[in-house]
Amino acid sequence: MRKALIVWGGWDGHQPKEVADIFQEVLVKEGYEVEVSDTLDAFADGEKLKGLDLIVPIWTMDKIKPEYVQNVSEAVQSGVGLAGCHGGMCDAFRENVDWQFMTGGQWVAHPGNDGTNYTVNIKHSSSTLTEGIEDFEVSSEQYYLHVDPAVEVLATTRFPVAEGPHSLNKAVDMPVAWTKRWGVGRVYYNSLGHQANIIDIPVVKEMMRRGFNWCAEGKTAAVNGGALTHAKA
């Protein structure tokens, strides 16, 4: 049985417990043994982390001990998957650049705030993670992020929608979902998920389900020789 760790906390506005409940339900249905923790001390035991298949952080705008980030990083480098959404993964620890390097991006703005209506454009490529998923509309925060150019982009959204000081720049397609590698580990991020009702949208939940499985399957690939090929979700 694959093992997953969900760690939730930080800013309550992102409803981390409610999101954790949804993710736990998804993972249990997929056959995972799931541990849920509401403390960053869950990252204290590096060897325990290396025994997992998947780590799911749901923690926004807080501080973290550098050694905890190092433990997570080493676990992912060894093959453990890392998957998360919205501010719970890419606005987790603003002062820790090691975390940002590992996850592939950092939130910087959401022009228009919550309730902005925008399109998520699915990018169909060699990745199986977007197979059968079409573009869709959402009303939520539209995340503008500083993104690692090494990521493989799975979905984008067009800026500007809401007006702001950025609007006089040319239009840009901002990544919404991506994958990247960290050592032989797999990382998946989705910027959707301001609150639990967004994660509960069927297409968003399906994107996360596929991301979880793809990341966890990287552990098997690493054990079997560090293969870096995409696995079908």
PDB file of C-alpha atoms in Angstrom:
ATOM      1  CA  MET A   1       0.000   0.000   0.000  1.00  0.00           C
ATOM      2  CA  ARG A   2       1.338   3.421  -0.956  1.00  0.00           C
ATOM      3  CA  LYS A   3       1.878   5.840   1.929  1.00  0.00           C
ATOM      4  CA  ALA A   4       0.971   9.532   1.856  1.00  0.00           C
ATOM      5  CA  LEU A   5       1.478  12.330   4.377  1.00  0.00           C
ATOM      6  CA  ILE A   6      -0.798  15.385   4.358  1.00  0.00           C
ATOM      7  CA  VAL A   7       0.432  18.317   6.442  1.00  0.00           C
ATOM      8  CA  TRP A   8      -2.020  21.198   6.845  1.00  0.00           C
ATOM      9  CA  GLY A   9      -1.987  24.542   8.649  1.00  0.00           C
ATOM     10  CA  GLY A  10      -0.909  28.151   8.260  1.00  0.00           C
ATOM     11  CA  TRP A  11      -3.380  30.819   7.192  1.00  0.00           C
ATOM     12  CA  ASP A  12      -6.967  29.737   7.933  1.00  0.00           C
ATOM     13  CA  GLY A  13      -8.375  31.734   4.997  1.00  0.00           C
ATOM     14  CA  HIS A  14      -7.380  28.922   2.654  1.00  0.00           C
ATOM     15  CA  GLN A  15      -9.423  26.414   4.679  1.00  0.00           C
ATOM     16  CA  PRO A  16      -6.467  24.031   5.014  1.00  0.00           C
ATOM     17  CA  LYS A  17      -8.312  21.476   7.138  1.00  0.00           C
ATOM     18  CA  GLU A  18     -11.234  21.296   4.717  1.00  0.00           C
ATOM     19  CA  VAL A  19      -8.858  20.930   1.767  1.00  0.00           C
ATOM     20  CA  ALA A  20      -6.937  18.249   3.680  1.00  0.00           C
ATOM     21  CA  ASP A  21     -10.198  16.355   4.222  1.00  0.00           C
ATOM     22  CA  ILE A  22     -10.917  16.366   0.477  1.00  0.00           C
ATOM     23  CA  PHE A  23      -7.393  15.255  -0.395  1.00  0.00           C
ATOM     24  CA  GLN A  24      -7.497  12.512   2.219  1.00  0.00           C
ATOM     25  CA  GLU A  25     -10.746  11.196   0.741  1.00  0.00           C
ATOM     26  CA  VAL A  26      -9.236  11.202  -2.759  1.00  0.00           C
ATOM     27  CA  LEU A  27      -6.100   9.380  -1.635  1.00  0.00           C
ATOM     28  CA  VAL A  28      -7.947   6.771   0.429  1.00  0.00           C
ATOM     29  CA  LYS A  29     -10.122   5.979  -2.590  1.00  0.00           C
ATOM     30  CA  GLU A  30      -6.911   5.544  -4.595  1.00  0.00           C
ATOM     31  CA  GLY A  31      -5.665   2.977  -2.092  1.00  0.00           C
ATOM     32  CA  TYR A  32      -3.208   5.045  -0.062  1.00  0.00           C
ATOM     33  CA  GLU A  33      -2.481   4.696   3.621  1.00  0.00           C
ATOM     34  CA  VAL A  34      -2.834   8.339   4.654  1.00  0.00           C
ATOM     35  CA  GLU A  35      -1.383  10.136   7.659  1.00  0.00           C
ATOM     36  CA  VAL A  36      -2.715  13.636   8.344  1.00  0.00           C
ATOM     37  CA  SER A  37      -0.846  16.119  10.534  1.00  0.00           C
ATOM     38  CA  ASP A  38      -1.535  19.705  11.604  1.00  0.00           C
ATOM     39  CA  THR A  39       2.050  20.442  12.649  1.00  0.00           C
ATOM     40  CA  LEU A  40       5.213  21.125  10.662  1.00  0.00           C
ATOM     41  CA  ASP A  41       6.962  18.812  13.109  1.00  0.00           C
ATOM     42  CA  ALA A  42       5.695  16.085  10.773  1.00  0.00           C
ATOM     43  CA  PHE A  43       8.756  17.027   8.685  1.00  0.00           C
ATOM     44  CA  ALA A  44      11.190  16.467  11.567  1.00  0.00           C
ATOM     45  CA  ASP A  45      12.011  12.813  10.852  1.00  0.00           C
ATOM     46  CA  GLY A  46      13.874  12.706   7.557  1.00  0.00           C
ATOM     47  CA  GLU A  47      14.144   8.928   7.442  1.00  0.00           C
ATOM     48  CA  LYS A  48      10.406   8.544   7.978  1.00  0.00           C
ATOM     49  CA  LEU A  49       9.749  10.939   5.099  1.00  0.00           C
ATOM     50  CA  LYS A  50      11.939   8.844   2.805  1.00  0.00           C
ATOM     51  CA  GLY A  51       9.695   5.867   3.550  1.00  0.00           C
ATOM     52  CA  LEU A  52       6.674   7.643   2.064  1.00  0.00           C
ATOM     53  CA  ASP A  53       5.430   7.646  -1.517  1.00  0.00           C
ATOM     54  CA  LEU A  54       3.838  11.091  -1.411  1.00  0.00           C
ATOM     55  CA  ILE A  55       3.973  14.308   0.614  1.00  0.00           C
ATOM     56  CA  VAL A  56       1.075  16.778   0.311  1.00  0.00           C
ATOM     57  CA  PRO A  57       1.690  20.191   1.934  1.00  0.00           C
ATOM     58  CA  ILE A  58      -1.322  22.429   2.620  1.00  0.00           C
ATOM     59  CA  TRP A  59       0.326  25.243   4.555  1.00  0.00           C
ATOM     60  CA  THR A  60       0.155  28.962   3.706  1.00  0.00           C
ATOM     61  CA  MET A  61       2.177  32.033   4.760  1.00  0.00           C
ATOM     62  CA  ASP A  62       4.274  30.779   7.632  1.00  0.00           C
ATOM     63  CA  LYS A  63       7.840  30.148   8.665  1.00  0.00           C
ATOM     64  CA  ILE A  64       9.555  26.762   8.659  1.00  0.00           C
ATOM     65  CA  LYS A  65      12.749  25.431  10.174  1.00  0.00           C
ATOM     66  CA  PRO A  66      15.450  25.092   7.490  1.00  0.00           C
ATOM     67  CA  GLU A  67      16.123  21.524   8.602  1.00  0.00           C
ATOM     68  CA  TYR A  68      12.494  20.601   7.904  1.00  0.00           C
ATOM     69  CA  VAL A  69      12.804  21.890   4.342  1.00  0.00           C
ATOM     70  CA  GLN A  70      16.042  19.955   4.000  1.00  0.00           C
ATOM     71  CA  ASN A  71      14.308  16.776   5.168  1.00  0.00           C
ATOM     72  CA  VAL A  72      11.500  17.191   2.648  1.00  0.00           C
ATOM     73  CA  SER A  73      13.972  18.057  -0.092  1.00  0.00           C
ATOM     74  CA  GLU A  74      16.111  14.992   0.559  1.00  0.00           C
ATOM     75  CA  ALA A  75      13.023  12.774   0.618  1.00  0.00           C
ATOM     76  CA  VAL A  76      11.851  14.125  -2.730  1.00  0.00           C
ATOM     77  CA  GLN A  77      15.331  13.829  -4.200  1.00  0.00           C
ATOM     78  CA  SER A  78      15.266  10.150  -3.216  1.00  0.00           C
ATOM     79  CA  GLY A  79      12.007   9.565  -5.122  1.00  0.00           C
ATOM     80  CA  VAL A  80       9.161  10.596  -2.796  1.00  0.00           C
ATOM     81  CA  GLY A  81       6.485  12.597  -4.636  1.00  0.00           C
ATOM     82  CA  LEU A  82       5.520  16.152  -3.671  1.00  0.00           C
ATOM     83  CA  ALA A  83       2.128  17.497  -4.769  1.00  0.00           C
ATOM     84  CA  GLY A  84       0.026  20.448  -3.715  1.00  0.00           C
ATOM     85  CA  CYS A  85      -2.112  23.392  -4.708  1.00  0.00           C
ATOM     86  CA  HIS A  86      -2.623  27.142  -4.493  1.00  0.00           C
ATOM     87  CA  GLY A  87      -0.976  28.947  -1.568  1.00  0.00           C
ATOM     88  CA  GLY A  88      -0.724  25.705   0.361  1.00  0.00           C
ATOM     89  CA  MET A  89       2.386  24.763  -1.599  1.00  0.00           C
ATOM     90  CA  CYS A  90       3.606  27.798  -3.571  1.00  0.00           C
ATOM     91  CA  ASP A  91       2.934  30.482  -0.982  1.00  0.00           C
ATOM     92  CA  ALA A  92       3.842  28.329   1.975  1.00  0.00           C
ATOM     93  CA  PHE A  93       7.121  29.818   3.204  1.00  0.00           C
ATOM     94  CA  ARG A  94       7.931  33.150   1.600  1.00  0.00           C
ATOM     95  CA  GLU A  95      11.303  33.464   3.292  1.00  0.00           C
ATOM     96  CA  ASN A  96      12.580  30.040   2.261  1.00  0.00           C
ATOM     97  CA  VAL A  97      14.002  30.052  -1.254  1.00  0.00           C
ATOM     98  CA  ASP A  98      14.973  26.370  -0.990  1.00  0.00           C
ATOM     99  CA  TRP A  99      11.283  25.492  -0.715  1.00  0.00           C
ATOM    100  CA  GLN A 100      10.476  27.722  -3.691  1.00  0.00           C
ATOM    101  CA  PHE A 101      13.250  26.165  -5.799  1.00  0.00           C
ATOM    102  CA  MET A 102      11.955  22.671  -5.021  1.00  0.00           C
ATOM    103  CA  THR A 103       8.280  23.429  -5.715  1.00  0.00           C
ATOM    104  CA  GLY A 104       8.872  25.411  -8.899  1.00  0.00           C
ATOM    105  CA  GLY A 105       7.240  28.747  -8.153  1.00  0.00           C
ATOM    106  CA  GLN A 106       6.093  31.406  -5.713  1.00  0.00           C
ATOM    107  CA  TRP A 107       2.849  33.408  -5.624  1.00  0.00           C
ATOM    108  CA  VAL A 108       3.262  37.166  -6.001  1.00  0.00           C
ATOM    109  CA  ALA A 109      -0.253  38.522  -6.797  1.00  0.00           C
ATOM    110  CA  HIS A 110      -3.893  37.758  -7.604  1.00  0.00           C
ATOM    111  CA  PRO A 111      -5.270  40.822  -9.437  1.00  0.00           C
ATOM    112  CA  GLY A 112      -9.023  41.094  -8.931  1.00  0.00           C
ATOM    113  CA  ASN A 113      -8.839  38.942  -5.789  1.00  0.00           C
ATOM    114  CA  ASP A 114     -11.372  36.185  -5.148  1.00  0.00           C
ATOM    115  CA  GLY A 115     -14.295  35.979  -7.562  1.00  0.00           C
ATOM    116  CA  THR A 116     -12.297  36.772 -10.697  1.00  0.00           C
ATOM    117  CA  ASN A 117     -13.765  34.932 -13.690  1.00  0.00           C
ATOM    118  CA  TYR A 118     -11.093  33.401 -15.890  1.00  0.00           C
ATOM    119  CA  THR A 119     -10.307  30.499 -18.191  1.00  0.00           C
ATOM    120  CA  VAL A 120      -7.946  27.637 -17.449  1.00  0.00           C
ATOM    121  CA  ASN A 121      -6.374  26.558 -20.743  1.00  0.00           C
ATOM    122  CA  ILE A 122      -5.230  22.949 -20.781  1.00  0.00           C
ATOM    123  CA  LYS A 123      -1.969  22.287 -22.610  1.00  0.00           C
ATOM    124  CA  HIS A 124      -2.015  18.898 -24.318  1.00  0.00           C
ATOM    125  CA  SER A 125       1.468  17.485 -24.728  1.00  0.00           C
ATOM    126  CA  SER A 126       3.388  14.283 -24.084  1.00  0.00           C
ATOM    127  CA  SER A 127       2.107  14.259 -20.498  1.00  0.00           C
ATOM    128  CA  THR A 128      -0.814  11.963 -19.729  1.00  0.00           C
ATOM    129  CA  LEU A 129      -1.842  14.199 -16.835  1.00  0.00           C
ATOM    130  CA  THR A 130      -4.122  16.337 -19.017  1.00  0.00           C
ATOM    131  CA  GLU A 131      -5.501  13.589 -21.255  1.00  0.00           C
ATOM    132  CA  GLY A 132      -9.228  14.056 -21.863  1.00  0.00           C
ATOM    133  CA  ILE A 133      -9.415  17.331 -19.892  1.00  0.00           C
ATOM    134  CA  GLU A 134     -10.682  20.403 -21.750  1.00  0.00           C
ATOM    135  CA  ASP A 135     -10.413  24.134 -21.049  1.00  0.00           C
ATOM    136  CA  PHE A 136     -12.750  25.302 -18.296  1.00  0.00           C
ATOM    137  CA  GLU A 137     -13.946  28.450 -16.540  1.00  0.00           C
ATOM    138  CA  VAL A 138     -13.499  29.199 -12.873  1.00  0.00           C
ATOM    139  CA  SER A 139     -14.395  32.044 -10.517  1.00  0.00           C
ATOM    140  CA  SER A 140     -11.660  32.341  -7.915  1.00  0.00           C
ATOM    141  CA  GLU A 141      -8.297  33.956  -7.356  1.00  0.00           C
ATOM    142  CA  GLN A 142      -6.227  34.075 -10.542  1.00  0.00           C
ATOM    143  CA  TYR A 143      -2.670  33.426  -9.419  1.00  0.00           C
ATOM    144  CA  TYR A 144       0.249  35.372 -10.829  1.00  0.00           C
ATOM    145  CA  LEU A 145       3.434  33.501  -9.916  1.00  0.00           C
ATOM    146  CA  HIS A 146       7.169  33.705 -10.412  1.00  0.00           C
ATOM    147  CA  VAL A 147       7.804  30.353 -12.070  1.00  0.00           C
ATOM    148  CA  ASP A 148      10.862  28.149 -12.582  1.00  0.00           C
ATOM    149  CA  PRO A 149      11.520  28.011 -16.369  1.00  0.00           C
ATOM    150  CA  ALA A 150      12.431  24.330 -15.983  1.00  0.00           C
ATOM    151  CA  VAL A 151       8.868  23.217 -15.194  1.00  0.00           C
ATOM    152  CA  GLU A 152       6.666  21.347 -17.686  1.00  0.00           C
ATOM    153  CA  VAL A 153       3.516  23.449 -17.974  1.00  0.00           C
ATOM    154  CA  LEU A 154       0.225  21.511 -18.032  1.00  0.00           C
ATOM    155  CA  ALA A 155      -2.268  24.399 -17.971  1.00  0.00           C
ATOM    156  CA  THR A 156      -2.189  28.193 -18.234  1.00  0.00           C
ATOM    157  CA  THR A 157      -4.404  31.249 -17.776  1.00  0.00           C
ATOM    158  CA  ARG A 158      -4.240  34.525 -19.699  1.00  0.00           C
ATOM    159  CA  PHE A 159      -3.353  37.801 -17.948  1.00  0.00           C
ATOM    160  CA  PRO A 160      -4.578  40.489 -17.698  1.00  0.00           C
ATOM    161  CA  VAL A 161      -8.193  39.841 -16.794  1.00  0.00           C
ATOM    162  CA  ALA A 162      -8.521  42.214 -13.838  1.00  0.00           C
ATOM    163  CA  GLU A 163      -7.032  45.672 -14.266  1.00  0.00           C
ATOM    164  CA  GLY A 164      -3.929  46.715 -12.360  1.00  0.00           C
ATOM    165  CA  PRO A 165      -0.422  48.102 -12.794  1.00  0.00           C
ATOM    166  CA  HIS A 166       0.478  44.980 -14.754  1.00  0.00           C
ATOM    167  CA  SER A 167      -2.173  45.653 -17.402  1.00  0.00           C
ATOM    168  CA  LEU A 168      -0.033  47.832 -19.685  1.00  0.00           C
ATOM    169  CA  ASN A 169       2.382  44.969 -20.234  1.00  0.00           C
ATOM    170  CA  LYS A 170       1.733  42.544 -23.066  1.00  0.00           C
ATOM    171  CA  ALA A 171      -0.669  39.666 -22.433  1.00  0.00           C
ATOM    172  CA  VAL A 172       0.985  36.630 -20.845  1.00  0.00           C
ATOM    173  CA  ASP A 173      -0.016  33.018 -20.343  1.00  0.00           C
ATOM    174  CA  MET A 174       0.661  32.260 -16.696  1.00  0.00           C
ATOM    175  CA  PRO A 175       1.177  28.611 -15.684  1.00  0.00           C
ATOM    176  CA  VAL A 176      -1.681  27.173 -13.623  1.00  0.00           C
ATOM    177  CA  ALA A 177      -0.430  23.586 -13.294  1.00  0.00           C
ATOM    178  CA  TRP A 178       2.998  22.092 -13.805  1.00  0.00           C
ATOM    179  CA  THR A 179       5.381  19.264 -13.064  1.00  0.00           C
ATOM    180  CA  LYS A 180       9.082  19.288 -12.394  1.00  0.00           C
ATOM    181  CA  ARG A 181      11.831  16.984 -11.159  1.00  0.00           C
ATOM    182  CA  TRP A 182      13.721  17.264  -7.909  1.00  0.00           C
ATOM    183  CA  GLY A 183      16.438  14.656  -7.848  1.00  0.00           C
ATOM    184  CA  VAL A 184      14.614  11.512  -8.980  1.00  0.00           C
ATOM    185  CA  GLY A 185      11.429  12.707  -7.258  1.00  0.00           C
ATOM    186  CA  ARG A 186       8.412  14.138  -9.017  1.00  0.00           C
ATOM    187  CA  VAL A 187       6.723  17.436  -8.135  1.00  0.00           C
ATOM    188  CA  TYR A 188       3.188  18.496  -9.151  1.00  0.00           C
ATOM    189  CA  TYR A 189       1.587  21.893  -8.524  1.00  0.00           C
ATOM    190  CA  ASN A 190      -1.831  23.370  -9.313  1.00  0.00           C
ATOM    191  CA  SER A 191      -2.540  27.032  -8.509  1.00  0.00           C
ATOM    192  CA  LEU A 192      -6.294  26.432  -8.161  1.00  0.00           C
ATOM    193  CA  GLY A 193      -7.725  25.856  -4.702  1.00  0.00           C
ATOM    194  CA  HIS A 194      -8.266  29.160  -2.894  1.00  0.00           C
ATOM    195  CA  GLN A 195     -10.814  27.380  -0.736  1.00  0.00           C
ATOM    196  CA  ALA A 196     -12.246  23.896  -0.469  1.00  0.00           C
ATOM    197  CA  ASN A 197     -15.155  24.596  -2.841  1.00  0.00           C
ATOM    198  CA  ILE A 198     -12.687  25.134  -5.704  1.00  0.00           C
ATOM    199  CA  ILE A 199     -10.822  21.898  -4.965  1.00  0.00           C
ATOM    200  CA  ASP A 200     -14.204  20.136  -4.907  1.00  0.00           C
ATOM    201  CA  ILE A 201     -14.944  21.105  -8.534  1.00  0.00           C
ATOM    202  CA  PRO A 202     -14.786  17.739 -10.353  1.00  0.00           C
ATOM    203  CA  VAL A 203     -12.225  18.769 -12.980  1.00  0.00           C
ATOM    204  CA  VAL A 204      -9.946  20.329 -10.346  1.00  0.00           C
ATOM    205  CA  LYS A 205     -10.243  17.293  -8.089  1.00  0.00           C
ATOM    206  CA  GLU A 206      -9.417  15.063 -11.053  1.00  0.00           C
ATOM    207  CA  MET A 207      -6.332  17.127 -11.885  1.00  0.00           C
ATOM    208  CA  MET A 208      -5.149  16.755  -8.303  1.00  0.00           C
ATOM    209  CA  ARG A 209      -5.892  13.004  -8.270  1.00  0.00           C
ATOM    210  CA  ARG A 210      -3.773  12.508 -11.351  1.00  0.00           C
ATOM    211  CA  GLY A 211      -1.024  14.687  -9.927  1.00  0.00           C
ATOM    212  CA  PHE A 212      -0.944  12.707  -6.686  1.00  0.00           C
ATOM    213  CA  ASN A 213      -0.669   9.384  -8.505  1.00  0.00           C
ATOM    214  CA  TRP A 214       1.922  10.600 -10.982  1.00  0.00           C
ATOM    215  CA  CYS A 215       4.126  11.882  -8.170  1.00  0.00           C
ATOM    216  CA  ALA A 216       3.740   8.724  -6.074  1.00  0.00           C
ATOM    217  CA  GLU A 217       4.516   6.493  -9.055  1.00  0.00           C
ATOM    218  CA  GLY A 218       7.845   8.271  -9.279  1.00  0.00           C
ATOM    219  CA  LYS A 219       8.895   6.475  -6.110  1.00  0.00           C
ATOM    220  CA  THR A 220       8.421   3.114  -7.828  1.00  0.00           C
ATOM    221  CA  ALA A 221      10.314   4.367 -10.867  1.00  0.00           C
ATOM    222  CA  ALA A 222      13.157   5.559  -8.663  1.00  0.00           C
ATOM    223  CA  VAL A 223      13.345   2.235  -6.819  1.00  0.00           C
ATOM    224  CA  ASN A 224      13.408   0.412 -10.157  1.00  0.00           C
ATOM    225  CA  GLY A 225      16.350   2.383 -11.440  1.00  0.00           C
ATOM    226  CA  GLY A 226      15.552   6.073 -11.291  1.00  0.00           C
ATOM    227  CA  ALA A 227      13.488   6.136 -14.490  1.00  0.00           C
ATOM    228  CA  LEU A 228      12.478   9.659 -15.462  1.00  0.00           C
ATOM    229  CA  THR A 229       9.688   8.773 -17.897  1.00  0.00           C
ATOM    230  CA  HIS A 230       6.113   9.999 -17.429  1.00  0.00           C
ATOM    231  CA  ALA A 231       3.816   7.448 -15.797  1.00  0.00           C
ATOM    232  CA  LYS A 232       0.140   7.215 -16.657  1.00  0.00           C
ATOM    233  CA  ALA A 233      -2.065   8.554 -13.837  1.00  0.00           C
TER     234      ALA A 233
END
